[in-house]
Short mmCIF file of C-alpha atoms in Angstrom, two decimals:
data_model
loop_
_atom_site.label_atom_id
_atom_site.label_comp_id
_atom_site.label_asym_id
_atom_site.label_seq_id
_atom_site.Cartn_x
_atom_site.Cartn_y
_atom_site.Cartn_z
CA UNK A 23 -5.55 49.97 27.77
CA UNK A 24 -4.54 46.43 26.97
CA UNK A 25 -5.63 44.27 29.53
CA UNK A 26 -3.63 40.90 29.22
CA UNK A 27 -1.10 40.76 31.69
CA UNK A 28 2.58 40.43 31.03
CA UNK A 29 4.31 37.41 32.54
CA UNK A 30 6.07 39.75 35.27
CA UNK A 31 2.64 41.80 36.18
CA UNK A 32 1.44 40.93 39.61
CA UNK A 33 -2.39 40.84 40.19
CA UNK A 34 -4.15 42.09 43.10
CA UNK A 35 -7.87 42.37 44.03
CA UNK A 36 -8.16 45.98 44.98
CA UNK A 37 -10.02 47.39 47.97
CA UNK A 38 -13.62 46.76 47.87
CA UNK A 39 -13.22 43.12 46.16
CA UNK A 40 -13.09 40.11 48.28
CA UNK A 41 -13.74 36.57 47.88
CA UNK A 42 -15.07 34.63 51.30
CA UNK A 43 -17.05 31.55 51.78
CA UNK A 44 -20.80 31.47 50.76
CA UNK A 45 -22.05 30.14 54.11
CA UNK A 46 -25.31 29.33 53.05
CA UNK A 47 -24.60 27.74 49.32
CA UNK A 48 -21.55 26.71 50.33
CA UNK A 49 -18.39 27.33 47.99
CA UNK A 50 -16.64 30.34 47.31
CA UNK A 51 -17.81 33.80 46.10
CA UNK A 52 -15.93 36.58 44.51
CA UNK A 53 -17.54 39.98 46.14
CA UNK A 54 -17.35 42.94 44.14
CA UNK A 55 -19.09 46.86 43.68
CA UNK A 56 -22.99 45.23 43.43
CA UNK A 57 -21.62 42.16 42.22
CA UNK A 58 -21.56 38.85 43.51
CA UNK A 59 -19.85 35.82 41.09
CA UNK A 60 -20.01 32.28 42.56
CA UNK A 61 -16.48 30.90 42.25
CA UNK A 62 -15.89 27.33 40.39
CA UNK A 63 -12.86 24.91 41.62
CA UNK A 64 -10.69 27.09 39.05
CA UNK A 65 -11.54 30.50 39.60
CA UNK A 66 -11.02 29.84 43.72
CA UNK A 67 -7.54 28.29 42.24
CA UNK A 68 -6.45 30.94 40.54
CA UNK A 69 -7.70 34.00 42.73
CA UNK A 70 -6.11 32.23 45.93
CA UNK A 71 -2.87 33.15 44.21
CA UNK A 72 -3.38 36.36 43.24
CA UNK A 73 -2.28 38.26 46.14
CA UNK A 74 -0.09 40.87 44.82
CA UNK A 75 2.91 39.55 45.14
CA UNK A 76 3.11 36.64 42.70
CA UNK A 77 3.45 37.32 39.53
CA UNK A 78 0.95 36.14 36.38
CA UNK A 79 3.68 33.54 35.25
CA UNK A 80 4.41 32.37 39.11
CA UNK A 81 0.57 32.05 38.97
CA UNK A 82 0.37 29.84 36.29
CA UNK A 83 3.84 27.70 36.85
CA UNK A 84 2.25 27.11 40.09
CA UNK A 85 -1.08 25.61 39.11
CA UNK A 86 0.33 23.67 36.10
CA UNK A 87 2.06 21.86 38.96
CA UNK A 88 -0.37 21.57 41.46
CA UNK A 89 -2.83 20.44 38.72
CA UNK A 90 -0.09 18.60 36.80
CA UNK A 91 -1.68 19.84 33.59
CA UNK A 92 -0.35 21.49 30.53
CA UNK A 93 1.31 25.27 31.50
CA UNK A 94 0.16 26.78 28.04
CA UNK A 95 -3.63 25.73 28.90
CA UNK A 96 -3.45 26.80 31.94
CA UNK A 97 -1.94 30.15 30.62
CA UNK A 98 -4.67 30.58 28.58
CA UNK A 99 -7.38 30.21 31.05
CA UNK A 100 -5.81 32.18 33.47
CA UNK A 101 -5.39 34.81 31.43
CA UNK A 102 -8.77 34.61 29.87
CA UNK A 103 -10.19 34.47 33.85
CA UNK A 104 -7.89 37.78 34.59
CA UNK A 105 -8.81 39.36 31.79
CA UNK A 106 -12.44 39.17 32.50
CA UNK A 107 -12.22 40.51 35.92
CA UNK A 108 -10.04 43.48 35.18
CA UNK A 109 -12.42 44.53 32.10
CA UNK A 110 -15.23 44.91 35.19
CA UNK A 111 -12.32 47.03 37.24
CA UNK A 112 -12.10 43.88 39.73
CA UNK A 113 -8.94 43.00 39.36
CA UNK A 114 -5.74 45.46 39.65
CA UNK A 115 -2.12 44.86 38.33
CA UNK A 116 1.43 46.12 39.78
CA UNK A 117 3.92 45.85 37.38
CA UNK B 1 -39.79 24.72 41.79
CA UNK B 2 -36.89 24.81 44.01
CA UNK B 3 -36.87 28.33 45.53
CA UNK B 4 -33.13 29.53 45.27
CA UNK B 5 -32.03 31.93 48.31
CA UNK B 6 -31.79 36.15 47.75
CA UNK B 7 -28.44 37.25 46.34
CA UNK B 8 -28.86 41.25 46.84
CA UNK B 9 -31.31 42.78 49.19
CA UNK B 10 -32.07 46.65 49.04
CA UNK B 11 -32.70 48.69 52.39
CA UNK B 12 -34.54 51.77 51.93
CA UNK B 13 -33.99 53.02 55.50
CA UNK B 14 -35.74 55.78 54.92
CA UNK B 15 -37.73 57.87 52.31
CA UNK B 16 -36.52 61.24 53.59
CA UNK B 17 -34.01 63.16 51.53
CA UNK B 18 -33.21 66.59 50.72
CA UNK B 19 -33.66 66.33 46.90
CA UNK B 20 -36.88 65.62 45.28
CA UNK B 21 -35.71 64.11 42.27
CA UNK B 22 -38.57 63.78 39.47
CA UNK B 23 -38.10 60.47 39.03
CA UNK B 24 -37.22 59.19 42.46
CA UNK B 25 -37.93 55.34 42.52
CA UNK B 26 -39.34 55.86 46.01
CA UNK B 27 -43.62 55.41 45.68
CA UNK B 28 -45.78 57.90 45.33
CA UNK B 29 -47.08 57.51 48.74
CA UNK B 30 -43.85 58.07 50.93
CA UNK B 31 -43.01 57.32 54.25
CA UNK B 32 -42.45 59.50 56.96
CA UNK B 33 -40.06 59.40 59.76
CA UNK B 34 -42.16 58.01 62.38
CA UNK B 35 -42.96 54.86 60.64
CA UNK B 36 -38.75 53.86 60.37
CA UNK B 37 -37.88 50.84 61.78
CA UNK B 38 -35.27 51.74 64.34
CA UNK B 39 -31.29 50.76 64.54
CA UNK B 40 -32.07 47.51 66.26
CA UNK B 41 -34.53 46.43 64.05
CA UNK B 42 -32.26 47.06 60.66
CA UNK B 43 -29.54 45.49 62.29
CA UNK B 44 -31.75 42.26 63.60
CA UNK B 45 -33.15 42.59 59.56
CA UNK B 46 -29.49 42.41 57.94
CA UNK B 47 -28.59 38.96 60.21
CA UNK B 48 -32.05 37.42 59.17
CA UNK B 49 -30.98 38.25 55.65
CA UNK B 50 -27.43 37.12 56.02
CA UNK B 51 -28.70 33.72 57.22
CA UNK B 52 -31.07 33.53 54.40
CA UNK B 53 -28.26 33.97 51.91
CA UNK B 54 -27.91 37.48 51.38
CA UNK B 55 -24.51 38.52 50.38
CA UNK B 56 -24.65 41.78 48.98
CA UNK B 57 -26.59 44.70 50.97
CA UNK B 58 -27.74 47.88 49.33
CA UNK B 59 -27.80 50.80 51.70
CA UNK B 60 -30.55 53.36 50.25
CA UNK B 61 -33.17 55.25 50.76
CA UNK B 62 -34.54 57.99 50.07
CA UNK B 63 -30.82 59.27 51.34
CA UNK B 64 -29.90 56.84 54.03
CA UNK B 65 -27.40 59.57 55.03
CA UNK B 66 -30.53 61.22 56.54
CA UNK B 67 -30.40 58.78 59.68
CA UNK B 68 -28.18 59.78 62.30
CA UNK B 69 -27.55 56.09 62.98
CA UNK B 70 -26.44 55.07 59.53
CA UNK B 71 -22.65 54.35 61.06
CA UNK B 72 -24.27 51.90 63.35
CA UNK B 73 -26.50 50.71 60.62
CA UNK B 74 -23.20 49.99 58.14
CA UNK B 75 -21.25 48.63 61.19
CA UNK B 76 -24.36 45.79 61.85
CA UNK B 77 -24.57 45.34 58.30
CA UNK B 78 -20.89 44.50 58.16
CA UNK B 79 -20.32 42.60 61.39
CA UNK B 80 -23.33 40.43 59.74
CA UNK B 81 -21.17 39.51 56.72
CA UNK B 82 -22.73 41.54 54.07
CA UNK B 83 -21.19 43.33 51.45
CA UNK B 84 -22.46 46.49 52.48
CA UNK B 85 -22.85 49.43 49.23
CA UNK B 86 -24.17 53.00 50.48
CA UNK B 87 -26.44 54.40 47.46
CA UNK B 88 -26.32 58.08 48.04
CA UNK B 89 -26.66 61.93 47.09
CA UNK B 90 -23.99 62.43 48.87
CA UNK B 91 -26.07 64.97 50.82
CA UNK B 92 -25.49 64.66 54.65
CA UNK B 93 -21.86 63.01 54.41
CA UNK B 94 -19.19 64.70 55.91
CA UNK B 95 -15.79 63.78 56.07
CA UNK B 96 -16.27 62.62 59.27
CA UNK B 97 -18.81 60.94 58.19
CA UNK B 98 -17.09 58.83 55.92
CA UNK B 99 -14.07 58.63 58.12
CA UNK B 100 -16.61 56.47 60.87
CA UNK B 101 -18.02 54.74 58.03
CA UNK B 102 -15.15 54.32 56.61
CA UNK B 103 -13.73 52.44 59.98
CA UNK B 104 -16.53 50.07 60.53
CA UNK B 105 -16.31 48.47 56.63
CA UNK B 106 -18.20 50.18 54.20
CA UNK B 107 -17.37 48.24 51.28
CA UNK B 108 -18.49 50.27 47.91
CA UNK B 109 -20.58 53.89 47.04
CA UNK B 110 -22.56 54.61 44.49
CA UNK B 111 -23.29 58.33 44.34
CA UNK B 112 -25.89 59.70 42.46
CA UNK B 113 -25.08 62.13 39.50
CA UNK B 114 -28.06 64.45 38.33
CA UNK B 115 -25.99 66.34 35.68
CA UNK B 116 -23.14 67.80 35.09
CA UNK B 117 -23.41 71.09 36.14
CA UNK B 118 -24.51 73.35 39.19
CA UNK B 119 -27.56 74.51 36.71
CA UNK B 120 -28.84 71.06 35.48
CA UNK B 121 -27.90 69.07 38.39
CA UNK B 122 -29.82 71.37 40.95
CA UNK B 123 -32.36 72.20 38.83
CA UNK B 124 -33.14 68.39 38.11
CA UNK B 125 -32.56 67.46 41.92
CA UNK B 126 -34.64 70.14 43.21
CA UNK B 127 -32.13 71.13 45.45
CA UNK B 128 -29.97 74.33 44.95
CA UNK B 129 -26.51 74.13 46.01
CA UNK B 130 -26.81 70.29 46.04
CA UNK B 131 -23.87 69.63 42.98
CA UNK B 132 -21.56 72.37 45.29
CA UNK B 133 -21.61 69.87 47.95
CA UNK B 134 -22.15 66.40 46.36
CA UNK B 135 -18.62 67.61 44.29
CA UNK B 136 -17.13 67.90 47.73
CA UNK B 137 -17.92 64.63 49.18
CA UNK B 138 -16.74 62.80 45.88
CA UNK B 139 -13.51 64.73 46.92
CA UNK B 140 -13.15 62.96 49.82
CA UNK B 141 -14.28 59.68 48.91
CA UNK B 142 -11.56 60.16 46.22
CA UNK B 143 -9.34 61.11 48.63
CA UNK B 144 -9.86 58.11 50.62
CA UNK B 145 -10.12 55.36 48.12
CA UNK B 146 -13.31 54.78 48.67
CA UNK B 147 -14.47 52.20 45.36
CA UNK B 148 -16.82 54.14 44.15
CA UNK B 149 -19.63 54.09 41.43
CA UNK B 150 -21.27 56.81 39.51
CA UNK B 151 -24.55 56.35 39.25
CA UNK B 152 -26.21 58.94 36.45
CA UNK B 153 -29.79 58.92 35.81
CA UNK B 154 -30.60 59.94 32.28
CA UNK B 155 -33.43 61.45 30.50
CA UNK B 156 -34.20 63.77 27.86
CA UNK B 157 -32.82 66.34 29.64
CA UNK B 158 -29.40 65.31 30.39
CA UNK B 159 -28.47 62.71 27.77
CA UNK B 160 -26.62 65.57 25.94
CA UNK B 161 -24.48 65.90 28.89
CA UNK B 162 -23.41 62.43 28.77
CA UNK B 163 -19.79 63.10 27.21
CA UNK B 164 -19.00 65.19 30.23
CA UNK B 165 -20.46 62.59 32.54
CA UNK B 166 -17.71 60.15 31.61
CA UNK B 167 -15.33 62.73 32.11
CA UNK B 168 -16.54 63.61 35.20
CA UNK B 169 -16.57 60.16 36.43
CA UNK B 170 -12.99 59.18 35.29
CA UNK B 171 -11.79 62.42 36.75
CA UNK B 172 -13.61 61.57 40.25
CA UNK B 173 -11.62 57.99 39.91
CA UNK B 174 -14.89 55.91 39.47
CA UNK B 175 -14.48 52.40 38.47
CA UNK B 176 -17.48 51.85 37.08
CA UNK B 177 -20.09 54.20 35.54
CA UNK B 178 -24.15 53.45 35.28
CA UNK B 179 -25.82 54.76 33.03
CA UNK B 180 -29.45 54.43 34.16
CA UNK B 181 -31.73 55.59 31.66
CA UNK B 182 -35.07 56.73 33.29
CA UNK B 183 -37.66 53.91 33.89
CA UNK B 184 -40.91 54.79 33.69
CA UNK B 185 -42.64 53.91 37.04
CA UNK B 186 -44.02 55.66 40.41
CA UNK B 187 -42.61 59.43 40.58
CA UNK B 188 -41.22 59.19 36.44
CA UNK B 189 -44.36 58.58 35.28
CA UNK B 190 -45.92 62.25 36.47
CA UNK B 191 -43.10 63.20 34.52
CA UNK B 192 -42.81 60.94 31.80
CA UNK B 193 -43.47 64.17 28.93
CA UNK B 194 -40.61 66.20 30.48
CA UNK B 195 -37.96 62.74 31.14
CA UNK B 196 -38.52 60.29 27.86
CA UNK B 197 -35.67 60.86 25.38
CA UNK B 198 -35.98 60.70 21.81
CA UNK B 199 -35.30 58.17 19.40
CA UNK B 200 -32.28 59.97 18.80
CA UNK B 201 -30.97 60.46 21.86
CA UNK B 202 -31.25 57.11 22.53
CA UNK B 203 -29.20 56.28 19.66
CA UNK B 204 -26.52 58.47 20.29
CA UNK B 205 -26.43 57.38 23.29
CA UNK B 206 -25.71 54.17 22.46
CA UNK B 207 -22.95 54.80 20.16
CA UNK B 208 -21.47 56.79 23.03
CA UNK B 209 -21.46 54.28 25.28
CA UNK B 210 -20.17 51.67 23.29
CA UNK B 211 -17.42 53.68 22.01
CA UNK B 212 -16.98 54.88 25.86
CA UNK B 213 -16.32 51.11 27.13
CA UNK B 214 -14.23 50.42 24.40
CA UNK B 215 -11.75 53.64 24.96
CA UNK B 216 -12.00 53.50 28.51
CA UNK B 217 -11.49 49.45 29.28
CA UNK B 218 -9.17 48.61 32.05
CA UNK B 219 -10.01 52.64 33.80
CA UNK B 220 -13.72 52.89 33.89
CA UNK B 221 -16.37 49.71 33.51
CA UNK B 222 -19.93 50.29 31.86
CA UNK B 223 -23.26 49.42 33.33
CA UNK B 224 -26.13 50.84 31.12
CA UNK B 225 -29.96 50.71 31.43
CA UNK B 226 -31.51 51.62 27.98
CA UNK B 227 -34.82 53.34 27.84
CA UNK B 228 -36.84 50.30 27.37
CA UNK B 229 -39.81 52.01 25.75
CA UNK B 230 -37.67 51.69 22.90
CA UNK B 231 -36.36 48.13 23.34
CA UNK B 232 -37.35 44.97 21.06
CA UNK B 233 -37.63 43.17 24.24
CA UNK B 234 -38.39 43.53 27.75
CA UNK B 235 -36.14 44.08 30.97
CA UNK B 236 -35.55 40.69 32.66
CA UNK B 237 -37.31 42.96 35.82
CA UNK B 238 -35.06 42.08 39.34
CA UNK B 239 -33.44 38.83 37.09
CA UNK B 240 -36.78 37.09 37.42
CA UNK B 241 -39.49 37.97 40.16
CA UNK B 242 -38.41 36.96 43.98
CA UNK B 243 -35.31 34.63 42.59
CA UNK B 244 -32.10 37.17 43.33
CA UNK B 245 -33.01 40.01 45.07
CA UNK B 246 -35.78 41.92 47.63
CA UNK B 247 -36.45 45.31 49.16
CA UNK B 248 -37.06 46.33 52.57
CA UNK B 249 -38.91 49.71 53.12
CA UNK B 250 -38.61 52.37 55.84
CA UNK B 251 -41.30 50.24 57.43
CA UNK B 252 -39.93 47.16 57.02
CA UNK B 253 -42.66 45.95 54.38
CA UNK B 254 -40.97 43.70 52.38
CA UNK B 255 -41.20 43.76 48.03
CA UNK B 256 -40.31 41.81 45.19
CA UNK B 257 -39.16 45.03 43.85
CA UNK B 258 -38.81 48.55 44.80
CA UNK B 259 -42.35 49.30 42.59
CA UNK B 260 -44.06 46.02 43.25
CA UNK B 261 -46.89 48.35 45.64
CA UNK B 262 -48.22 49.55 42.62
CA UNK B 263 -49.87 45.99 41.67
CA UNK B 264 -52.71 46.71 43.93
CA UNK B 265 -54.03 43.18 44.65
CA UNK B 266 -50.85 42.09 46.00
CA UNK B 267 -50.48 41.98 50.06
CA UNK B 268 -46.92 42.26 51.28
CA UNK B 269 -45.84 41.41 55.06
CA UNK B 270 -43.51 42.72 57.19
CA UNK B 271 -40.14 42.14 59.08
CA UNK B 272 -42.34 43.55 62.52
CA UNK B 273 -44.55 40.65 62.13
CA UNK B 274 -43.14 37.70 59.84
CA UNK B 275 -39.50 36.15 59.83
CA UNK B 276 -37.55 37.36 56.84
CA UNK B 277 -36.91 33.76 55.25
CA UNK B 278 -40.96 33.31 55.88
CA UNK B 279 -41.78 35.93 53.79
CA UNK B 280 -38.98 35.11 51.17
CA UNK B 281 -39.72 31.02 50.86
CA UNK B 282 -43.66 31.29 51.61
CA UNK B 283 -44.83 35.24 51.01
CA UNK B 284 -47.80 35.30 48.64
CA UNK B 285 -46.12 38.31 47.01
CA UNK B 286 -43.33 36.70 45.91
CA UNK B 287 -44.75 33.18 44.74
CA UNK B 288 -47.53 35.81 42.59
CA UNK B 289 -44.90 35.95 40.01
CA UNK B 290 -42.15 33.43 41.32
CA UNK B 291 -40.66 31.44 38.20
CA UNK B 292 -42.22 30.92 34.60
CA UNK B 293 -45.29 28.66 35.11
CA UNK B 294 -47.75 32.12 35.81
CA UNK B 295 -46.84 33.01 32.23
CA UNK B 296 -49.24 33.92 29.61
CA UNK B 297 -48.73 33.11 26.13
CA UNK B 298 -46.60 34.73 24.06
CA UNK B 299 -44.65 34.49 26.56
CA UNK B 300 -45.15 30.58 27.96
CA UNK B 301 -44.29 29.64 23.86
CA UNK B 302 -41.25 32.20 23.38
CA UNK B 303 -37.36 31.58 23.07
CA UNK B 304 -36.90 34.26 25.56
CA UNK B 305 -38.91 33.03 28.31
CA UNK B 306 -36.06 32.08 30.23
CA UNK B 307 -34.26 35.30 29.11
CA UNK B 308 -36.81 38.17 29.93
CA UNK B 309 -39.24 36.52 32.07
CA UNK B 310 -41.99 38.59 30.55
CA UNK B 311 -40.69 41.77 31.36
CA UNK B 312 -41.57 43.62 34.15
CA UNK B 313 -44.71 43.21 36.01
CA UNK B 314 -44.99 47.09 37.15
CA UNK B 315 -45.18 47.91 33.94
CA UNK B 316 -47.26 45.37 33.00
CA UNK B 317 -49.90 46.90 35.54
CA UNK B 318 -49.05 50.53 34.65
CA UNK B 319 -49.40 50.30 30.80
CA UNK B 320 -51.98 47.25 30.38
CA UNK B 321 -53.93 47.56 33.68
CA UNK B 322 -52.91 43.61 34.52
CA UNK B 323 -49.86 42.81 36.03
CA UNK B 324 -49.94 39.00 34.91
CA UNK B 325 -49.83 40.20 31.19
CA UNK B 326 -46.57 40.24 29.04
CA UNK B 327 -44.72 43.38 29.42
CA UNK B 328 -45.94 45.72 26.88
CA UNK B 329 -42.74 46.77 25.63
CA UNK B 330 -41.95 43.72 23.91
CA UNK B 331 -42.85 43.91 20.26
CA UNK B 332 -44.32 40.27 20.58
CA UNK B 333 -47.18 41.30 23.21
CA UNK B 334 -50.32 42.17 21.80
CA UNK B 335 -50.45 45.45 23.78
CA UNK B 336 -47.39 47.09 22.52
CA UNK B 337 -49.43 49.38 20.92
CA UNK B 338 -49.99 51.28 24.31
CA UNK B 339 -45.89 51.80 24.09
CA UNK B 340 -45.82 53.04 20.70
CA UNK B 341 -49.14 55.41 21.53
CA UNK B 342 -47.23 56.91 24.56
CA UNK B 343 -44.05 57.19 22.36
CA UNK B 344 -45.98 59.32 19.43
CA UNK B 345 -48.02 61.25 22.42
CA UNK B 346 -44.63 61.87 23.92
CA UNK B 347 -43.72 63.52 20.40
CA UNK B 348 -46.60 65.71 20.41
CA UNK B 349 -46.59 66.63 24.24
CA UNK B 350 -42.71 66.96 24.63
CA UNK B 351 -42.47 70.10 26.94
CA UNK B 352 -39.40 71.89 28.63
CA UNK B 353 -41.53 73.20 31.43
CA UNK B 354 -41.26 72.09 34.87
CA UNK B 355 -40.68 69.21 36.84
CA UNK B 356 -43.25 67.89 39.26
CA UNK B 357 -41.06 66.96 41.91
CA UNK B 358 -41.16 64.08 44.24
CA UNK B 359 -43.13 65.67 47.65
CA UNK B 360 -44.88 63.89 51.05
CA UNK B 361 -48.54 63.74 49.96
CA UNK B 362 -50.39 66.73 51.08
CA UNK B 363 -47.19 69.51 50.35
CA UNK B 364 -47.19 71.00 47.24
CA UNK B 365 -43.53 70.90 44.88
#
C-alpha cells in the first residue's frame, strides 16, 4: 500500500488513538496501542486538523495561512508527519 | 540527575491464569489469590500513577480476565485518564464481557497468540481447548472494532509457524503484530533447551519479518523482539532502568521491571505501605540502576552507553551472577563467553521433549 495521501484523502485518527493534554509535563500527547508520542507545536498543528472531514490539501492550505509560510514546505512536512503515523496504523484515511 | 516521571506502568492484577505457558514472564514464585490487592486498592493505585505521570496503563496479569472485577478495574483505570490496554489470553472474556468493557473505555488489546494451531497452541499453553476459544473472542473483538494487537511469543518451536501467524493476524484485523521472541528469564529459563531457536531460525526470521513490514505497510505494523542471545548488542532493558516505565504485582510490590525480584539484594516496597511517587522518585530499587553513572566499564567508555544502557540487569544477574555487570550478551563484555557456552550447550542439549510448565510452587506440571 502506498501511504502518501492524495490531496482529496481525508485523515482520521481511528478508534483507539487520541491526543489529550499531558497534565503532568504539560503539552500535548498523541495516545496510541502501547504508544505514547509527545506532540511538538507542529504535530499538535497538524493533528488538530485532521478530523476526518478535511481533506490533506485543506490541511495544508490551512496551516500555510495560519503560519503564513510556504504551502509546498508545509506539504512536505505534513505529509512526511502523516506518513509516519499511518506506517504505525495510527492514522486512517477516507478517500 | 533529574528523575523524569513513568510513561507506561504494567498491572499484574493477578498471577492466576488458566494456561501455564513455559515461558510465562510471571516469577517463579507466584502469587496466590489471597495476597491481591482488592478493586479499591487498584483503582486508588491507577490515580496515584496518573498523578505521577502515567499515561499509558497495561492491564495484565497472569490473565487479568481471571478477576471478576476487571470491568470495574478498566472503568477506574479510565475515569483516571489512562490509556488503559488489556494484555490477555483471551481466556475468561465473553462477549459480554467485552461488551461492559467495552462501555466503560477500554482503549486497546493485545491478545496473546501461542501458535497457530489447536495442536501447537494448546500444547505450548498447557491448556487444551484454549486456541477453540481464544479464536472466538478475537471474533468478537473483530466484530466490535476493538484495536487490537497480536501478541506472538516465539521460540524454537513455533518460529516455523510464523508465515501463518501474519496471516492469522491480518485475517483477525490486527493493526499491529509483535513478534516477541522468547527472553530468557524466570519460567523460560527451566525451559531454555526446549524454547532457544537456532541460528537459523533466527535468520529466517528476520528476513520474514522484514519482508512482512514491507508487503504489509499501511494494513499491519511490526513490533519485533529478536532473540538477544544472538544479538551484537544488548536490549536497552525497560528504555533504561526506572526512567519510562514500572510494574505493580498482585501484591502491590512495586519493580523496575517485571524480573527485577530475581536480583536478590534488591528490597522493593509496596503501594500498602509507601505512596506510589515515593517509591518511584526515592525507592532504593529504582535509584540501584537509575541512569548511567552505576556503569562499569566497557560500558561507562562505550558509544552505546546512552543507547543500550548496559543491557539488562536480570540477565546480568542470571548469566554473570552480578547484576551491576554489563549484560553478557554484548560482544564487548568480557563475559560473553557464558552466552556463546549456553548457545553451543543449547546445540548439544536441543530436545523436543516436554515443557515444564509454569505451576504454584508445591503442584507438580
Amino acid at each position: 500500500m502506498i501511504l502518501e495521501l492524495a490531496p482529496t484523502d481525508r485523515p482520521f485518527l481511528p478508534r483507539g488513538v487520541r491526543v489529550q493534554p499531558d497534565r503532568v509535563r504539560g503539552g500535548m500527547v498523541l495516545l496510541a496501542p502501547e504508544k505514547a508520542i509527545r506532540l511538538d507545536a507542529i504535530g499538535e498543528a497538524i493533528l488538530a486538523r485532521v478530523t476526518g472531514q478535511a481533506s490533506f490539501d485543506e490541511i495544508v492550505d490551512d496551516l500555510a495561512q495560519t503560519y503564513n509560510a510556504p504551502r509546498d514546505q508545509i506539504g512536505t512536512d505534513v505529509q512526511r508527519f502523516l506518513v509516519g503515523l499511518r506506517a504505525r496504523m495510527y492514522l486512517g484515511v477516507n478517500p | 540527575m533529574t528523575i523524569p516521571p513513568p510513561i507506561a506502568m504494567l498491572a499484574e492484577l493477578t498471577h492466576r491464569c488458566p494456561l501455564s505457558c513455559p515461558y510465562c514472564s510471571n516469577p517463579v514464585q507466584l502469587q496466590g489469590k489471597a495476597a491481591e490487592l482488592d478493586t479499591a486498592t487498584w483503582a486508588d493505585v491507577f490515580r496515584q500513577a496518573a498523578d505521577l505521570g502515567v499515561l499509558q496503563l497495561h492491564i495484565s496479569g497472569g490473565e487479568p480476565a481471571s478477576r471478576p472485577d476487571l470491568v470495574d478495574l478498566t472503568a477506574a483505570a479510565h475515569d483516571a485518564g489512562l490509556y488503559t490496554n488489556l494484555i490477555t489470553s483471551g481466556i475468561g472474556l465473553t462477549p459480554k464481557r467485552l461488551d461492559a468493557l467495552e462501555s466503560v473505555g477500554l482503549d486497546h488489546i493485545q491478545l496473546s497468540m501461542q501458535g497457530t494451531t489447536a495442536g501447537l497452541a494448546d500444547w505450548v499453553g498447557g491448556y487444551k481447548g484454549g486456541f477453540t476459544r481464544k479464536m472466538a473472542i478475537a471474533q468478537e473483538i473483530k466484530a466490535r472494532g476493538i484495536p487490537l494487537t497480536l501478541n506472538a511469543v516465539m521460540h524454537r518451536h513455533n518460529l516455523d509457524d510464523l508465515d501463518a501467524t501474519i496471516d492469522l493476524a491480518v485475517e483477525l484485523g490486527a493493526r499491529r503484530l509483535e513478534v516477541a521472541c522468547v527472553q530468557f528469564h524466570g519460567w523460560a529459563v527451566r525451559n531454555r533447551d526446549m524454547l532457544l531457536p537456532t541460528f537459523e531460525q533466527t535468520e529466517a526470521t528476520k528476513r520474514t519479518v522484514a519482508a512482512a513490514t514491507k508487503r504489509l505497510r499501511g494494513i499491519l505494523a511490526f513490533d519485533f523482539v529478536p532473540p538477544d542471545y544472538y544479538s551484537d548488542y544488548p536490549k536497552a532493558c525497560m528504555g533504561g532502568w526506572g526512567s519510562a516505565g514500572l510494574n505493580v504485582t498482585p501484591d502491590g510490590t512495586v519493580l523496575p521491571c517485571h524480573a527485577a525480584e530475581s536480583i536478590p539484594h534488591l528490597t522493593f516496597q509496596s503501594v500498602r505501605d509507601v505512596p506510589l511517587a515515593d517509591i518511584w522518585f526515592k525507592g532504593d530499587a529504582f535509584n540501584a540502576y537509575r541512569g548511567t553513572d552505576w556503569l562499569p566499564e566497557p560500558c561507562q567508555s562505550c558509544e552505546r552507553r546512552d543507547i543500550d544502557f548496559g543491557g539488562c540487569r536480570c540477565q546480568a544477574m542470571m548469566l554473570a551472577g552480578d547484576a551491576s555487570v554489563t549484560d553478557p550478551v554484548c560482544t564487548r563484555s568480557p563475559d560473553h563467553g557464558l552466552v556463546l557456552k549456553v548457545l553451543e550447550d543449547a546445540g548439544v542439549a536441543r530436545k523436543d521433549g516436554e515443557f515444564t510448565y509454569r505451576a504454584y510452587a508445591g503442584k507438580q506440571g
